[in-house]
């Protein structure tokens, strides 16, 4: 089945591991060329090599800290000079630290705003001209969290900031719709990555319970009976990035194994 991604250029941020990596890999499997970035030059180079070896895709890679405007500007300039265009942008970043309100000072909120919200704003500002330039429409997809709709235990920073991205996405979808550019979010529930292992360790300490018990209790709250797999998340990114998703914009797809209780 041709998803219309062959020869398209996809930029995937924070993609050396976890959800970003799985997203980049699936886009490449569907025929896209990639530009991928994360903080560690070694990790992102290794990921680029592995994806290229598996898929044959052209993979540009660079060390970028999404909290640093100058890193993103340099990456966008390199993407412009190598590919001259972008069709799909996947905004992603590391997650903010866990913690309750009492445990977090104002500086923690400032740092998390930079990582979670301003990252998306500055990356989109840098890449949007490359989507607009070819006048062929495009896709902007942002990785958020199911906690944006149903707040998660001990995740004050993420729960506070992700909903702002949903508001930004809805607003931008209306502004860019006339140019054929769709703007959406994908919100994971619990997808098994290193980030989840770290959160289980933090919750285990806080709840004074063994990590295996914390994990089992989390799984017990998921009707599908397990954590999601990164490739299941990557498949949704590839779908939203594809020609098949041409009439979906301004919305959020939840990839949560039916864990959330909200109807709308
Ligand atoms: N997994 C889930 O179930 C889940 C659920 C809800 C929300 N989320 C959110 O989804 C996002 C991705 O989660 P994940 O599970 O894939 O996390 P992960 O396994 O910890 O991977 C994070 C990725 O982001 C990169 N990264 C971290 N900080 C960065 C920065 N400042 N600049 C550039 N790259 C950075 C890391 O690479 P380097 O170390 O090389 O920089 C790595 O490739 C996070 O925001 C997370 O909070 C995940």
mmCIF file with all atom_site columns, N, CA, C and O in Angstrom, residues 210-227:
data_model
loop_
_atom_site.group_PDB
_atom_site.id
_atom_site.type_symbol
_atom_site.label_atom_id
_atom_site.label_alt_id
_atom_site.label_comp_id
_atom_site.label_asym_id
_atom_site.label_entity_id
_atom_site.label_seq_id
_atom_site.pdbx_PDB_ins_code
_atom_site.Cartn_x
_atom_site.Cartn_y
_atom_site.Cartn_z
_atom_site.occupancy
_atom_site.B_iso_or_equiv
_atom_site.pdbx_formal_charge
_atom_site.auth_seq_id
_atom_site.auth_comp_id
_atom_site.auth_asym_id
_atom_site.auth_atom_id
_atom_site.pdbx_PDB_model_num
ATOM 1  N N  . UNK A 1 210 ? 8.131  -1.679 45.207 1.00 0.00 ? 210 UNK A N  1
ATOM 2  C CA . UNK A 1 210 ? 9.099  -2.171 44.227 1.00 0.00 ? 210 UNK A CA 1
ATOM 3  C C  . UNK A 1 210 ? 8.686  -1.769 42.802 1.00 0.00 ? 210 UNK A C  1
ATOM 4  O O  . UNK A 1 210 ? 7.481  -1.711 42.515 1.00 0.00 ? 210 UNK A O  1
ATOM 5  N N  . UNK A 1 211 ? 9.675  -1.508 41.930 1.00 0.00 ? 211 UNK A N  1
ATOM 6  C CA . UNK A 1 211 ? 9.344  -1.093 40.557 1.00 0.00 ? 211 UNK A CA 1
ATOM 7  C C  . UNK A 1 211 ? 8.443  -2.092 39.836 1.00 0.00 ? 211 UNK A C  1
ATOM 8  O O  . UNK A 1 211 ? 7.564  -1.693 39.068 1.00 0.00 ? 211 UNK A O  1
ATOM 9  N N  . UNK A 1 212 ? 8.635  -3.417 40.108 1.00 0.00 ? 212 UNK A N  1
ATOM 10 C CA . UNK A 1 212 ? 7.796  -4.421 39.409 1.00 0.00 ? 212 UNK A CA 1
ATOM 11 C C  . UNK A 1 212 ? 6.333  -4.229 39.784 1.00 0.00 ? 212 UNK A C  1
ATOM 12 O O  . UNK A 1 212 ? 5.438  -4.429 38.955 1.00 0.00 ? 212 UNK A O  1
ATOM 13 N N  . UNK A 1 213 ? 6.104  -3.853 41.058 1.00 0.00 ? 213 UNK A N  1
ATOM 14 C CA . UNK A 1 213 ? 4.712  -3.647 41.501 1.00 0.00 ? 213 UNK A CA 1
ATOM 15 C C  . UNK A 1 213 ? 4.120  -2.393 40.843 1.00 0.00 ? 213 UNK A C  1
ATOM 16 O O  . UNK A 1 213 ? 2.966  -2.405 40.386 1.00 0.00 ? 213 UNK A O  1
ATOM 17 N N  . UNK A 1 214 ? 4.932  -1.328 40.743 1.00 0.00 ? 214 UNK A N  1
ATOM 18 C CA . UNK A 1 214 ? 4.461  -0.095 40.091 1.00 0.00 ? 214 UNK A CA 1
ATOM 19 C C  . UNK A 1 214 ? 4.105  -0.404 38.640 1.00 0.00 ? 214 UNK A C  1
ATOM 20 O O  . UNK A 1 214 ? 3.048  -0.013 38.131 1.00 0.00 ? 214 UNK A O  1
ATOM 21 N N  . UNK A 1 215 ? 4.978  -1.144 37.962 1.00 0.00 ? 215 UNK A N  1
ATOM 22 C CA . UNK A 1 215 ? 4.741  -1.507 36.557 1.00 0.00 ? 215 UNK A CA 1
ATOM 23 C C  . UNK A 1 215 ? 3.453  -2.326 36.423 1.00 0.00 ? 215 UNK A C  1
ATOM 24 O O  . UNK A 1 215 ? 2.604  -2.055 35.573 1.00 0.00 ? 215 UNK A O  1
ATOM 25 N N  . UNK A 1 216 ? 3.309  -3.327 37.290 1.00 0.00 ? 216 UNK A N  1
ATOM 26 C CA . UNK A 1 216 ? 2.122  -4.205 37.209 1.00 0.00 ? 216 UNK A CA 1
ATOM 27 C C  . UNK A 1 216 ? 0.841  -3.400 37.458 1.00 0.00 ? 216 UNK A C  1
ATOM 28 O O  . UNK A 1 216 ? -0.177 -3.619 36.787 1.00 0.00 ? 216 UNK A O  1
ATOM 29 N N  . UNK A 1 217 ? 0.898  -2.444 38.372 1.00 0.00 ? 217 UNK A N  1
ATOM 30 C CA . UNK A 1 217 ? -0.297 -1.629 38.656 1.00 0.00 ? 217 UNK A CA 1
ATOM 31 C C  . UNK A 1 217 ? -0.622 -0.715 37.470 1.00 0.00 ? 217 UNK A C  1
ATOM 32 O O  . UNK A 1 217 ? -1.784 -0.465 37.164 1.00 0.00 ? 217 UNK A O  1
ATOM 33 N N  . UNK A 1 218 ? 0.416  -0.227 36.802 1.00 0.00 ? 218 UNK A N  1
ATOM 34 C CA . UNK A 1 218 ? 0.177  0.606  35.611 1.00 0.00 ? 218 UNK A CA 1
ATOM 35 C C  . UNK A 1 218 ? -0.471 -0.233 34.510 1.00 0.00 ? 218 UNK A C  1
ATOM 36 O O  . UNK A 1 218 ? -1.433 0.189  33.862 1.00 0.00 ? 218 UNK A O  1
ATOM 37 N N  . UNK A 1 219 ? 0.037  -1.436 34.314 1.00 0.00 ? 219 UNK A N  1
ATOM 38 C CA . UNK A 1 219 ? -0.509 -2.308 33.261 1.00 0.00 ? 219 UNK A CA 1
ATOM 39 C C  . UNK A 1 219 ? -1.953 -2.686 33.587 1.00 0.00 ? 219 UNK A C  1
ATOM 40 O O  . UNK A 1 219 ? -2.806 -2.748 32.697 1.00 0.00 ? 219 UNK A O  1
ATOM 41 N N  . UNK A 1 220 ? -2.227 -2.877 34.858 1.00 0.00 ? 220 UNK A N  1
ATOM 42 C CA . UNK A 1 220 ? -3.586 -3.275 35.264 1.00 0.00 ? 220 UNK A CA 1
ATOM 43 C C  . UNK A 1 220 ? -4.621 -2.210 34.907 1.00 0.00 ? 220 UNK A C  1
ATOM 44 O O  . UNK A 1 220 ? -5.809 -2.511 34.758 1.00 0.00 ? 220 UNK A O  1
ATOM 45 N N  . UNK A 1 221 ? -4.190 -0.965 34.749 1.00 0.00 ? 221 UNK A N  1
ATOM 46 C CA . UNK A 1 221 ? -5.133 0.119  34.407 1.00 0.00 ? 221 UNK A CA 1
ATOM 47 C C  . UNK A 1 221 ? -5.307 0.282  32.889 1.00 0.00 ? 221 UNK A C  1
ATOM 48 O O  . UNK A 1 221 ? -6.014 1.174  32.434 1.00 0.00 ? 221 UNK A O  1
ATOM 49 N N  . UNK A 1 222 ? -4.646 -0.567 32.104 1.00 0.00 ? 222 UNK A N  1
ATOM 50 C CA . UNK A 1 222 ? -4.734 -0.452 30.633 1.00 0.00 ? 222 UNK A CA 1
ATOM 51 C C  . UNK A 1 222 ? -5.594 -1.592 30.100 1.00 0.00 ? 222 UNK A C  1
ATOM 52 O O  . UNK A 1 222 ? -5.205 -2.770 30.204 1.00 0.00 ? 222 UNK A O  1
ATOM 53 N N  . UNK A 1 223 ? -6.762 -1.293 29.532 1.00 0.00 ? 223 UNK A N  1
ATOM 54 C CA . UNK A 1 223 ? -7.637 -2.369 29.059 1.00 0.00 ? 223 UNK A CA 1
ATOM 55 C C  . UNK A 1 223 ? -6.963 -3.333 28.078 1.00 0.00 ? 223 UNK A C  1
ATOM 56 O O  . UNK A 1 223 ? -7.255 -4.529 28.098 1.00 0.00 ? 223 UNK A O  1
ATOM 57 N N  . UNK A 1 224 ? -6.049 -2.852 27.234 1.00 0.00 ? 224 UNK A N  1
ATOM 58 C CA . UNK A 1 224 ? -5.381 -3.780 26.314 1.00 0.00 ? 224 UNK A CA 1
ATOM 59 C C  . UNK A 1 224 ? -4.331 -4.642 27.018 1.00 0.00 ? 224 UNK A C  1
ATOM 60 O O  . UNK A 1 224 ? -3.717 -5.516 26.401 1.00 0.00 ? 224 UNK A O  1
ATOM 61 N N  . UNK A 1 225 ? -4.105 -4.402 28.309 1.00 0.00 ? 225 UNK A N  1
ATOM 62 C CA . UNK A 1 225 ? -3.332 -5.317 29.138 1.00 0.00 ? 225 UNK A CA 1
ATOM 63 C C  . UNK A 1 225 ? -1.828 -5.268 28.965 1.00 0.00 ? 225 UNK A C  1
ATOM 64 O O  . UNK A 1 225 ? -1.120 -6.201 29.370 1.00 0.00 ? 225 UNK A O  1
ATOM 65 N N  . UNK A 1 226 ? -1.320 -4.194 28.400 1.00 0.00 ? 226 UNK A N  1
ATOM 66 C CA . UNK A 1 226 ? 0.141  -4.077 28.223 1.00 0.00 ? 226 UNK A CA 1
ATOM 67 C C  . UNK A 1 226 ? 0.472  -2.646 27.859 1.00 0.00 ? 226 UNK A C  1
ATOM 68 O O  . UNK A 1 226 ? -0.410 -1.867 27.473 1.00 0.00 ? 226 UNK A O  1
ATOM 69 N N  . UNK A 1 227 ? 1.765  -2.296 27.977 1.00 0.00 ? 227 UNK A N  1
ATOM 70 C CA . UNK A 1 227 ? 2.246  -1.014 27.458 1.00 0.00 ? 227 UNK A CA 1
ATOM 71 C C  . UNK A 1 227 ? 2.241  -1.091 25.926 1.00 0.00 ? 227 UNK A C  1
ATOM 72 O O  . UNK A 1 227 ? 2.360  -2.174 25.333 1.00 0.00 ? 227 UNK A O  1
#
